[in-house]
PDB file of C-alpha atoms in Angstrom:
ATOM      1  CA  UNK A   1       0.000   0.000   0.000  1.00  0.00           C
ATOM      2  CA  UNK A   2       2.692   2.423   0.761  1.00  0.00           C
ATOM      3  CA  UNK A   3       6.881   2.331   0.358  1.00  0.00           C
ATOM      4  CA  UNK A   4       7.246   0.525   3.251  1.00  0.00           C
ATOM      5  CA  UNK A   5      11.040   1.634   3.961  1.00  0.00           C
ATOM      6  CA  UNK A   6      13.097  -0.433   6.634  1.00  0.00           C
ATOM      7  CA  UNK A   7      11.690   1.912   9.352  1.00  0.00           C
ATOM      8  CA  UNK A   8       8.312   1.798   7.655  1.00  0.00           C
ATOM      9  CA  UNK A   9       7.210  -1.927   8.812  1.00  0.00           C
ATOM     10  CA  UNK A  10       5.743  -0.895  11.953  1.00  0.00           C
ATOM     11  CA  UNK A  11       4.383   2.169  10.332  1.00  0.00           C
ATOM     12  CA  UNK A  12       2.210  -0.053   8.129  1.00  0.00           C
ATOM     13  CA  UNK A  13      -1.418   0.434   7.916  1.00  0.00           C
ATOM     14  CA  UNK A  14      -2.505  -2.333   6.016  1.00  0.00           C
ATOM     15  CA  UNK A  15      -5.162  -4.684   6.492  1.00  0.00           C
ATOM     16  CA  UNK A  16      -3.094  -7.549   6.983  1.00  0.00           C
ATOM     17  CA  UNK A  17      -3.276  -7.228  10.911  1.00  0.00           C
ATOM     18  CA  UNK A  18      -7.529  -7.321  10.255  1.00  0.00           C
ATOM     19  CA  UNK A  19      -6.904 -11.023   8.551  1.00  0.00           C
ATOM     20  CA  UNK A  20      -9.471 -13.680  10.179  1.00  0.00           C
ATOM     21  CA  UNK A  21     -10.535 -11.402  12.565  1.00  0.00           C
ATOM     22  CA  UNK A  22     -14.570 -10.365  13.194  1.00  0.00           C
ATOM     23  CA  UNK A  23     -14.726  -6.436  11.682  1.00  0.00           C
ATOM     24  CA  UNK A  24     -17.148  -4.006  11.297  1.00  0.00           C
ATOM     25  CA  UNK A  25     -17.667  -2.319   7.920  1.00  0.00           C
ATOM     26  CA  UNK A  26     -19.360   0.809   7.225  1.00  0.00           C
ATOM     27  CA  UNK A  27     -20.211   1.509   3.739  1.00  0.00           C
ATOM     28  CA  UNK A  28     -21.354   4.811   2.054  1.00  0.00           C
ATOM     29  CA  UNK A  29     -24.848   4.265   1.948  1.00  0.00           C
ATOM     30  CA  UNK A  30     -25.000   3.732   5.723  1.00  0.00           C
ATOM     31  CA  UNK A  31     -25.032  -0.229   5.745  1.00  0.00           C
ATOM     32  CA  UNK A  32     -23.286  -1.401   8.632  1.00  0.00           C
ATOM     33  CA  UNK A  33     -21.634  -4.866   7.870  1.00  0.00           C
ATOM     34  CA  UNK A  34     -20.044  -7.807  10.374  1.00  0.00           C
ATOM     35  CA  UNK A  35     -18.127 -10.753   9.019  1.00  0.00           C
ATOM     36  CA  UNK A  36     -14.540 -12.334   8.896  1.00  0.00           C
ATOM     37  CA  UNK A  37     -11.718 -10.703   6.549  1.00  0.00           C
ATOM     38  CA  UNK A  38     -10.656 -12.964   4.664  1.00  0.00           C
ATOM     39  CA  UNK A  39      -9.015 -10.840   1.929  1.00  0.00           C
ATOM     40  CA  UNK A  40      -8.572  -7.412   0.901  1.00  0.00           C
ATOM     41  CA  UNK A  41      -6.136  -5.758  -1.546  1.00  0.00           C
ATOM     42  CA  UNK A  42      -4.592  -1.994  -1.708  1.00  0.00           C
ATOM     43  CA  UNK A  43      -7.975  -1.002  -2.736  1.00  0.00           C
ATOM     44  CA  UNK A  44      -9.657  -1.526   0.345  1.00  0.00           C
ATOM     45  CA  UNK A  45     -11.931  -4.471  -1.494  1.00  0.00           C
ATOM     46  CA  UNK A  46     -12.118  -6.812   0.810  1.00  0.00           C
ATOM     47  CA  UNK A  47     -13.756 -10.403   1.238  1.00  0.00           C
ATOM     48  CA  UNK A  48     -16.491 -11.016   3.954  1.00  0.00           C
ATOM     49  CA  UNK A  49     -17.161 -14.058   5.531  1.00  0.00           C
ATOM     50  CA  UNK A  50     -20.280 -14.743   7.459  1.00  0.00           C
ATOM     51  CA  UNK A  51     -21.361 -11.619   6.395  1.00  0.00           C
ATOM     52  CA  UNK A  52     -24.457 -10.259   8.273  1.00  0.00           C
ATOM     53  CA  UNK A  53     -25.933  -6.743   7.792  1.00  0.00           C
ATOM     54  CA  UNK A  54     -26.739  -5.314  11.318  1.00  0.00           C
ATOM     55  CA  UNK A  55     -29.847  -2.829  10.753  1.00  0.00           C
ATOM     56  CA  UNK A  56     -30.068  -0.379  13.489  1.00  0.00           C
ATOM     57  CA  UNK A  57     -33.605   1.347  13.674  1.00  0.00           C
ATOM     58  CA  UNK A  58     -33.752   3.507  17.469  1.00  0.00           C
ATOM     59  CA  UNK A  59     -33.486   0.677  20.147  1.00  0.00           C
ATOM     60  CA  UNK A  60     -34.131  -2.236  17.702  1.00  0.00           C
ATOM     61  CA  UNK A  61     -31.789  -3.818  15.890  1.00  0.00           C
ATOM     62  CA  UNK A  62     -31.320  -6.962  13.772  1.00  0.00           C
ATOM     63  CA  UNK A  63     -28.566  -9.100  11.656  1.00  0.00           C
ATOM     64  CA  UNK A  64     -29.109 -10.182   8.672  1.00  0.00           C
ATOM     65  CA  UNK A  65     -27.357 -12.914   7.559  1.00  0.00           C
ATOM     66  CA  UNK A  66     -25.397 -12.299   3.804  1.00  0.00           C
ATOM     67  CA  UNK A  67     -23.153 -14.923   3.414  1.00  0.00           C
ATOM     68  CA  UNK A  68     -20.035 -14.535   1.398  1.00  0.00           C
ATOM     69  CA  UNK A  69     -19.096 -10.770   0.490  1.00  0.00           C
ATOM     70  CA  UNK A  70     -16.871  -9.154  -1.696  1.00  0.00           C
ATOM     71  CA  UNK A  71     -16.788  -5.562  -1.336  1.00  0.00           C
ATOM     72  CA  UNK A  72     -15.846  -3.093  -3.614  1.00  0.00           C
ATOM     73  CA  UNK A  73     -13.238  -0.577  -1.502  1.00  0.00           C
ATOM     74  CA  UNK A  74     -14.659   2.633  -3.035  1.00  0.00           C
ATOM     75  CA  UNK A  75     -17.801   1.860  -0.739  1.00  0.00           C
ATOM     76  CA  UNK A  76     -15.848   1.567   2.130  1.00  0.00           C
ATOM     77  CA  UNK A  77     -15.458   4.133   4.863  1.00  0.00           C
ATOM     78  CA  UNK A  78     -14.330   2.180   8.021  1.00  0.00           C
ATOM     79  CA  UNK A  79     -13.278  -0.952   8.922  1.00  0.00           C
ATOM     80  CA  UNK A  80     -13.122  -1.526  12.715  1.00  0.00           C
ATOM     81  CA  UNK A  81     -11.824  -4.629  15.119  1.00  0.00           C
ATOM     82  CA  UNK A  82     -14.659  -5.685  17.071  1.00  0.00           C
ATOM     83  CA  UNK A  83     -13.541  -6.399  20.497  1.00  0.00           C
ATOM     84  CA  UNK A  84     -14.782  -9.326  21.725  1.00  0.00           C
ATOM     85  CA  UNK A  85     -14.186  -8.728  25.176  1.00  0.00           C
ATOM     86  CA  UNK A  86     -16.925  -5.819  24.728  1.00  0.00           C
ATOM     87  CA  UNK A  87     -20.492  -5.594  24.500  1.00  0.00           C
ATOM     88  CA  UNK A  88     -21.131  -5.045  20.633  1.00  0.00           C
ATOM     89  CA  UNK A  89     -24.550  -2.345  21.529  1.00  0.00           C
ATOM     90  CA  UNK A  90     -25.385  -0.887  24.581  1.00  0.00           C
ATOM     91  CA  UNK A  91     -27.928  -3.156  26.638  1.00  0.00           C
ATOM     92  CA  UNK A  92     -30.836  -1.017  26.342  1.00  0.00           C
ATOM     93  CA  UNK A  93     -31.155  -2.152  22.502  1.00  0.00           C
ATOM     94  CA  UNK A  94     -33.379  -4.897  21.933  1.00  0.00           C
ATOM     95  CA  UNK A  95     -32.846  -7.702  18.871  1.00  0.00           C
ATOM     96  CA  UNK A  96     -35.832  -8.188  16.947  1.00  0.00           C
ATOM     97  CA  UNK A  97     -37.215 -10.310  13.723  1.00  0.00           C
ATOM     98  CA  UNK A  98     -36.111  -9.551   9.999  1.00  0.00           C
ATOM     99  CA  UNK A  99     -39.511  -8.927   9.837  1.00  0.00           C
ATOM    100  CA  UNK A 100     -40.407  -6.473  12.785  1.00  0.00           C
ATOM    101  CA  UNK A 101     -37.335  -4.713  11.558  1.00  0.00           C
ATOM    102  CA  UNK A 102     -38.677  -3.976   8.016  1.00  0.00           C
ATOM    103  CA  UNK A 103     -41.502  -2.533   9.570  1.00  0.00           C
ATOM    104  CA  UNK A 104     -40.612  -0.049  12.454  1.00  0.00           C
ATOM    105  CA  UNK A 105     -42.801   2.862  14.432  1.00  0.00           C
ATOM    106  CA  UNK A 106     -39.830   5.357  14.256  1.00  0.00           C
ATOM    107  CA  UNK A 107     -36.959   5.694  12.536  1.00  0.00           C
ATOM    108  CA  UNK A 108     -34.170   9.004  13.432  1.00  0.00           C
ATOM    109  CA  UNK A 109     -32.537   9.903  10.863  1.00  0.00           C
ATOM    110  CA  UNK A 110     -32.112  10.329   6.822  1.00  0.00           C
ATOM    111  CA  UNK A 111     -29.503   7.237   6.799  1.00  0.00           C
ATOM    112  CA  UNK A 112     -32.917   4.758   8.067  1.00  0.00           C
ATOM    113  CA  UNK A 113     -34.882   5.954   5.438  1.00  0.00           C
ATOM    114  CA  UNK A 114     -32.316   5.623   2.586  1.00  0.00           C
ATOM    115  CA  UNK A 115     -32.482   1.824   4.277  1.00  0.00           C
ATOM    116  CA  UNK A 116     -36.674   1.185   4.125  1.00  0.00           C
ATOM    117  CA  UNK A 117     -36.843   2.213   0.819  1.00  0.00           C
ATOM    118  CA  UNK A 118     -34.368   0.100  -0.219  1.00  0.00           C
ATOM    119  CA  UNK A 119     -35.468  -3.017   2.173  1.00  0.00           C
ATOM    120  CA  UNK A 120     -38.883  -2.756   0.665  1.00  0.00           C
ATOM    121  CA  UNK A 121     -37.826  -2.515  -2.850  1.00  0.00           C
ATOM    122  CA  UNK A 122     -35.667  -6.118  -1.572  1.00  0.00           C
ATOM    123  CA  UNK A 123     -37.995  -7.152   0.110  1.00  0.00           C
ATOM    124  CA  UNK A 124     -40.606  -7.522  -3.001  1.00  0.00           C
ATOM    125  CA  UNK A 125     -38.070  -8.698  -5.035  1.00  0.00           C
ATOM    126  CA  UNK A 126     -37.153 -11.648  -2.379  1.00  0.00           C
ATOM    127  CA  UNK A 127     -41.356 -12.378  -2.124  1.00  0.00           C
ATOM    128  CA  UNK A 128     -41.604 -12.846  -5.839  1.00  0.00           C
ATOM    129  CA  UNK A 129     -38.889 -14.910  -5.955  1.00  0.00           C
ATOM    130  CA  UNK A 130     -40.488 -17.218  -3.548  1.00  0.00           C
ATOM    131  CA  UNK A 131     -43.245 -17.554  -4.832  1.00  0.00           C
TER     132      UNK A 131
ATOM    133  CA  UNK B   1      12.513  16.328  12.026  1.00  0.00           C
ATOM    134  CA  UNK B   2      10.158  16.420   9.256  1.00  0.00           C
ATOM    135  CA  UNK B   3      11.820  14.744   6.500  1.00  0.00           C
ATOM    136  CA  UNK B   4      12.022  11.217   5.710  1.00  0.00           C
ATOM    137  CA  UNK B   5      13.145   9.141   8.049  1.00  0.00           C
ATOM    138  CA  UNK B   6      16.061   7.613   5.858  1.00  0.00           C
ATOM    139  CA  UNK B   7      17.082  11.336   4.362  1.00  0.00           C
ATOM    140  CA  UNK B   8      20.120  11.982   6.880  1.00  0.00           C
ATOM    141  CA  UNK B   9      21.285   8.094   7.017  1.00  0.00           C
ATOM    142  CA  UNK B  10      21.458   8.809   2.816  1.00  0.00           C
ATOM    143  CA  UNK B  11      23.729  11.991   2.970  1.00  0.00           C
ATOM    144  CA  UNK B  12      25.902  10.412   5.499  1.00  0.00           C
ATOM    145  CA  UNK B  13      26.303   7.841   2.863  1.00  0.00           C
ATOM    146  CA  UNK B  14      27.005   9.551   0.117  1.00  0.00           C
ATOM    147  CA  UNK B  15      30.200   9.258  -1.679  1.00  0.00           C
ATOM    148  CA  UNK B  16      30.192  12.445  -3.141  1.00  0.00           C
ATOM    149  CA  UNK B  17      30.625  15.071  -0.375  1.00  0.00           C
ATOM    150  CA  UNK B  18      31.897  15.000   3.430  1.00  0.00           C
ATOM    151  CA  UNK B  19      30.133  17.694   3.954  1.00  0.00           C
ATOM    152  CA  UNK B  20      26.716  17.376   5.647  1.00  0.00           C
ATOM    153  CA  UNK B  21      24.992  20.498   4.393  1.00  0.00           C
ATOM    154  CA  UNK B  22      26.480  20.255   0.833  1.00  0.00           C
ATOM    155  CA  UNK B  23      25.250  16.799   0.234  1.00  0.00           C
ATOM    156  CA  UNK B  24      22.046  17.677   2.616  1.00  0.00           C
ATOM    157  CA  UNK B  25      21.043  19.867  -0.432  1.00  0.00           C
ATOM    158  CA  UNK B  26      21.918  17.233  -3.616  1.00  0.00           C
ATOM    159  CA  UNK B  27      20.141  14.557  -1.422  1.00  0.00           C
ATOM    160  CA  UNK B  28      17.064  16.867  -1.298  1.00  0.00           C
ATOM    161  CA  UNK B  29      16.714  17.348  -5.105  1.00  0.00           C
ATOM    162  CA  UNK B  30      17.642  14.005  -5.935  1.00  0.00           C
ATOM    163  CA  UNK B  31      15.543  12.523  -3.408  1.00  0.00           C
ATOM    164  CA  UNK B  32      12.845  15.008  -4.307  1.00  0.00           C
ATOM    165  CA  UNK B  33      13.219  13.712  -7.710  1.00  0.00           C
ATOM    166  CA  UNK B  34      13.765   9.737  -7.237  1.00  0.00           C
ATOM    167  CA  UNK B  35      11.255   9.897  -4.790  1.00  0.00           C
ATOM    168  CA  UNK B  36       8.604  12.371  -5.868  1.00  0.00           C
ATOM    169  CA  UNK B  37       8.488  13.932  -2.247  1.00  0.00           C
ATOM    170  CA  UNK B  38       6.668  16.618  -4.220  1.00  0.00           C
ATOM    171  CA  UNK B  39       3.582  14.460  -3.618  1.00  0.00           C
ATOM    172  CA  UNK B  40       4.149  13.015   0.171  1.00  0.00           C
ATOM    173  CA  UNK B  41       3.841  16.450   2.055  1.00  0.00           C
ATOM    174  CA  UNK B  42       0.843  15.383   4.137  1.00  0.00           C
ATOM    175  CA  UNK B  43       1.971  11.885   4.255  1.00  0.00           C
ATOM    176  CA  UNK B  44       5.271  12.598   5.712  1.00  0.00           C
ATOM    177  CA  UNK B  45       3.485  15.204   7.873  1.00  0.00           C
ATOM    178  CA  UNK B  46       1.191  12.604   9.235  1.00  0.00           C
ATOM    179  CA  UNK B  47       3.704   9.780   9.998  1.00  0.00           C
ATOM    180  CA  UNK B  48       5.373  12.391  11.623  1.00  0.00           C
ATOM    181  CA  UNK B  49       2.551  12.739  14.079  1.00  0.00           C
ATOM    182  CA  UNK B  50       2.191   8.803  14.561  1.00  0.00           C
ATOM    183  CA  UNK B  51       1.495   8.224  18.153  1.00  0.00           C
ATOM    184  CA  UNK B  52      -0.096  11.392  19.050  1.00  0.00           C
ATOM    185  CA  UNK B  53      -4.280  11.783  19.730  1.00  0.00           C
ATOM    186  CA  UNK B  54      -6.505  12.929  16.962  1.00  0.00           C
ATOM    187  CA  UNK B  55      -9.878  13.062  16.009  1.00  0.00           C
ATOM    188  CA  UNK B  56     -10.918  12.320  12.682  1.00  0.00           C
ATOM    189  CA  UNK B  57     -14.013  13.737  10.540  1.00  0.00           C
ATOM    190  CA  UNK B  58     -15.668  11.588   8.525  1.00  0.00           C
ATOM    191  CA  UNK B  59     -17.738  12.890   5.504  1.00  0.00           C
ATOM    192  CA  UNK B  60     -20.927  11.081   6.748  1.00  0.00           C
ATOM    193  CA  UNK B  61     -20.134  13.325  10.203  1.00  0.00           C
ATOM    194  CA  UNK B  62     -18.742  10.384  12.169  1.00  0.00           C
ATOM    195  CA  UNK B  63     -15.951  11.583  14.893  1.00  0.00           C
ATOM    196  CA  UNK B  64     -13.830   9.080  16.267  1.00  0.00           C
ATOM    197  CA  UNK B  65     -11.052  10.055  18.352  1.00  0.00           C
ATOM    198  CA  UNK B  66      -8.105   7.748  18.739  1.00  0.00           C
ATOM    199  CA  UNK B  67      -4.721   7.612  18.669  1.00  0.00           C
ATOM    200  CA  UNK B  68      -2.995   7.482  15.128  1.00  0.00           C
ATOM    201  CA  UNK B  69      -1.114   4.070  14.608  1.00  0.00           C
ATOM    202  CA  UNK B  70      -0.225   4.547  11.056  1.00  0.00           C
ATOM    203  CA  UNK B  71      -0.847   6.110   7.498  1.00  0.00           C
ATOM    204  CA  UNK B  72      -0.233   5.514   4.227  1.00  0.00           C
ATOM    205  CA  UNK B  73       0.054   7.495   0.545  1.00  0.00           C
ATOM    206  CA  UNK B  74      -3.818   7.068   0.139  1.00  0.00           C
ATOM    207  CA  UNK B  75      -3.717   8.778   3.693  1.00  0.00           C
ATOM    208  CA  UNK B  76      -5.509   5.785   5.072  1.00  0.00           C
ATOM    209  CA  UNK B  77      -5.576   5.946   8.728  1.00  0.00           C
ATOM    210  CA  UNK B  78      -5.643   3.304  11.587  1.00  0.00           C
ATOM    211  CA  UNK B  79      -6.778   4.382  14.437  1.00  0.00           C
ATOM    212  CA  UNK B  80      -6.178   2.587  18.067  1.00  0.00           C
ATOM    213  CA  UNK B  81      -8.076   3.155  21.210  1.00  0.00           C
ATOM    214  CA  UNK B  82     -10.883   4.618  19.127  1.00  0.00           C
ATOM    215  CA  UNK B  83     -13.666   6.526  20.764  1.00  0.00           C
ATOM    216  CA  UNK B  84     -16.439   7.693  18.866  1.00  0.00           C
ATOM    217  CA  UNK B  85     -17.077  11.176  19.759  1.00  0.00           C
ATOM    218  CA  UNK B  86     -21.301  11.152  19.441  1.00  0.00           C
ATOM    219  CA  UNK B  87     -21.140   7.445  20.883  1.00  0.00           C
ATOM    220  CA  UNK B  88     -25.217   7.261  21.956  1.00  0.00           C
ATOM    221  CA  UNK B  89     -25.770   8.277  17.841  1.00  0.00           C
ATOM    222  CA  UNK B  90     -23.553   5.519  16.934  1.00  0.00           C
ATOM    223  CA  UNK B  91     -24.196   2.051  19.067  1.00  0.00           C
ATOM    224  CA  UNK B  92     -23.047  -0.414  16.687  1.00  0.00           C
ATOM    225  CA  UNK B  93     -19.214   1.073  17.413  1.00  0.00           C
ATOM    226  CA  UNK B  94     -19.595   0.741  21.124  1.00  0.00           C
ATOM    227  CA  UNK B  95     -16.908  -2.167  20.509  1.00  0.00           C
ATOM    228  CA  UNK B  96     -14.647  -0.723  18.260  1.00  0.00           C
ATOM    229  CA  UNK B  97     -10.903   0.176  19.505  1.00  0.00           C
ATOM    230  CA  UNK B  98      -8.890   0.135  16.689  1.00  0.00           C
ATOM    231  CA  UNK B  99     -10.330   0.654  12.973  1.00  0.00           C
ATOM    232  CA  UNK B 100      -8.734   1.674   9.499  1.00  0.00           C
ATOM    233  CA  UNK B 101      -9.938   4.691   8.096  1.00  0.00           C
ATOM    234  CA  UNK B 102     -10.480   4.836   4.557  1.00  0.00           C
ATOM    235  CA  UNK B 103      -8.694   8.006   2.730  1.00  0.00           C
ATOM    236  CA  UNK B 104     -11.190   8.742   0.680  1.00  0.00           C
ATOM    237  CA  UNK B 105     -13.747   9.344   3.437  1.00  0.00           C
ATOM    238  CA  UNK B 106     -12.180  11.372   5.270  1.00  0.00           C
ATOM    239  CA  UNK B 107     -13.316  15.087   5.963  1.00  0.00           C
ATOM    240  CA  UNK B 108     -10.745  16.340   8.478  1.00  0.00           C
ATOM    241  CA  UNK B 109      -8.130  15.305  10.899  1.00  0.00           C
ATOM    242  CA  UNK B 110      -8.138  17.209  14.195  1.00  0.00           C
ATOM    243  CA  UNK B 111      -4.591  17.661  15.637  1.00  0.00           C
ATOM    244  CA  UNK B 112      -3.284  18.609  18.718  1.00  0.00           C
ATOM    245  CA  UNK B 113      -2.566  22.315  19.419  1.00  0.00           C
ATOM    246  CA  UNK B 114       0.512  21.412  19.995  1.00  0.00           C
ATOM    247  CA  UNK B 115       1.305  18.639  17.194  1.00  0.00           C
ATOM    248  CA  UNK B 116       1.967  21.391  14.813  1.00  0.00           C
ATOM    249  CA  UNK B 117       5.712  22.734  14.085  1.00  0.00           C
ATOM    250  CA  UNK B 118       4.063  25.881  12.221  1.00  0.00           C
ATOM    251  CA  UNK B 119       7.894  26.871  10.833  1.00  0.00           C
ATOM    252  CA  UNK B 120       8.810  23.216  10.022  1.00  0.00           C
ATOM    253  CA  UNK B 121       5.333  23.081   7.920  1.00  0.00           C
ATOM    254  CA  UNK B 122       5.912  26.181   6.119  1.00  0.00           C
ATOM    255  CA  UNK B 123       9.344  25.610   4.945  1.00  0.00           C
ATOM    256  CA  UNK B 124       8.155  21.828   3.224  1.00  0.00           C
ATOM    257  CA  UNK B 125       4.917  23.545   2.027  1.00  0.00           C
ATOM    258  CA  UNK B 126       7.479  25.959   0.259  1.00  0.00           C
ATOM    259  CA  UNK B 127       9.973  23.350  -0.632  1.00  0.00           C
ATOM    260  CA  UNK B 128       7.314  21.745  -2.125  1.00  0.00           C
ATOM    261  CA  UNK B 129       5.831  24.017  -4.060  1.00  0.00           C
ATOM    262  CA  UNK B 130       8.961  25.105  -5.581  1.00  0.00           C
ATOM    263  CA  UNK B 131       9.197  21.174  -6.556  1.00  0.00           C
ATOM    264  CA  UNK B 132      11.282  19.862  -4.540  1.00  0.00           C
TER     265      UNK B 132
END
């Protein structure tokens, strides 16, 4: 990613140290996504596994499970460590269904209703492929 | 010293001068040239201040404060000990300590009062300008 001189290996800030670890992305469009690196390249693309989407609406909140990710890095605005050791929300959030979560009382901010748009427009697309 | 960190070990190398201020000066244009330092201001500016707490802006308005572990050309940022400044607006970072900070997304970097070397900047933003 950068000249890593002699004194430079320390200095690095690649993703190599994020390998196999459980990380947090947060993508331009709000989407908050959990998974395993698995790879990534000087890009920022990177390779999700177990990838779940955790939608936040107020206290609710809910994962949705995604599989196997590839992500393209221009989407990408952070990529954080979770630490296990810590609580991942604060305990007054409660987890609720796919379903409750596509269909909330409140939402707070621009960012959740970029998301319901788009959920519904997936979600019709996911009924008539059902059926 | 804001300069590279291999810029002095070079002139004291250098078979073509003892002198450290003669071959100070051919090692700047040469590196400058070799090396394109004309492009690496900020990124020599910010490896410089490697260890020291900052907060960074995001572009969707996310603040996290941390200390700076590293950056890169892109001006990618890893951040340790990260604390996100508006932490109730932002539960799903409650764990996060360390993260990498994509370039790109960045809005500003909030230094230290005292992480600047105001006559140190000026003379690189000059040397730079001038190319080198």
């Amino acid at each position: 990613m950068s000249w890593a001189g002699p004194d430079d290996v320390y200095l690095s800030t690649s993703l190599a140290s994020y390998l196999d670890k459980k990380l947090l992305v947060l993508l331009r469009d709000g989407r908050k996504l959990m998974g395993t690196l698995c790879s990534f390249d000087q890009f920022a693309n990177a390779v999700l596994e177990s990838a779940c989407e955790r939608v936040i609406v107020g206290d609710l909140y809910c994962d949705i499970p995604l599989g196997l990710y590839v992500i393209r890095g221009e989407n990408v605005v952070l990529i954080g460590e979770l630490d296990l050791e810590r609580e991942e929300l604060p305990p007054h959030m409660t987890h609720v269904s796919v379903a409750e979560i596509r269909n909330p009382c409140r939402f707070s901010d621009r960012t959740d209703l970029t998301f319901f748009r788009h959920r519904k427009q997936r979600g019709r697309q996911q009924i008539s492929k059902v059926q | 010293m804001f300069c590279h960190p291999n810029r002095l070990q070079r002139t004291k190398q250098s078979p073509f001068s003892p002198s450290l201020s003669l071959t100070s000066t051919r090692a700047k244009s040469s590196y400058a040239l070799l090396h394109r330092q004309t492009k690496m201001l900020f990124f020599s500016y910010f490896k410089d201040l490697v260890g020291r707490e900052v907060t960074v802006e995001l572009k969707n308005d996310l603040a996290i404060r941390g200390t700076l572990h590293s950056v890169d050309q892109y001006l990618n940022i890893k951040l340790e000990n990260t604390r996100v400044v508006d932490q109730e607006k932002y539960p799903h970072m409650l764990s996060v300590r360390n993260c990498f900070i994509r370039g790109s997304v960045v809005r500003y970097v909030q230094l230290p009062p005292d992480g600047v070397d105001i006559d140190l900047l000026h003379d690189a933003t000059r040397r730079e300008a001038r190319g080198g």
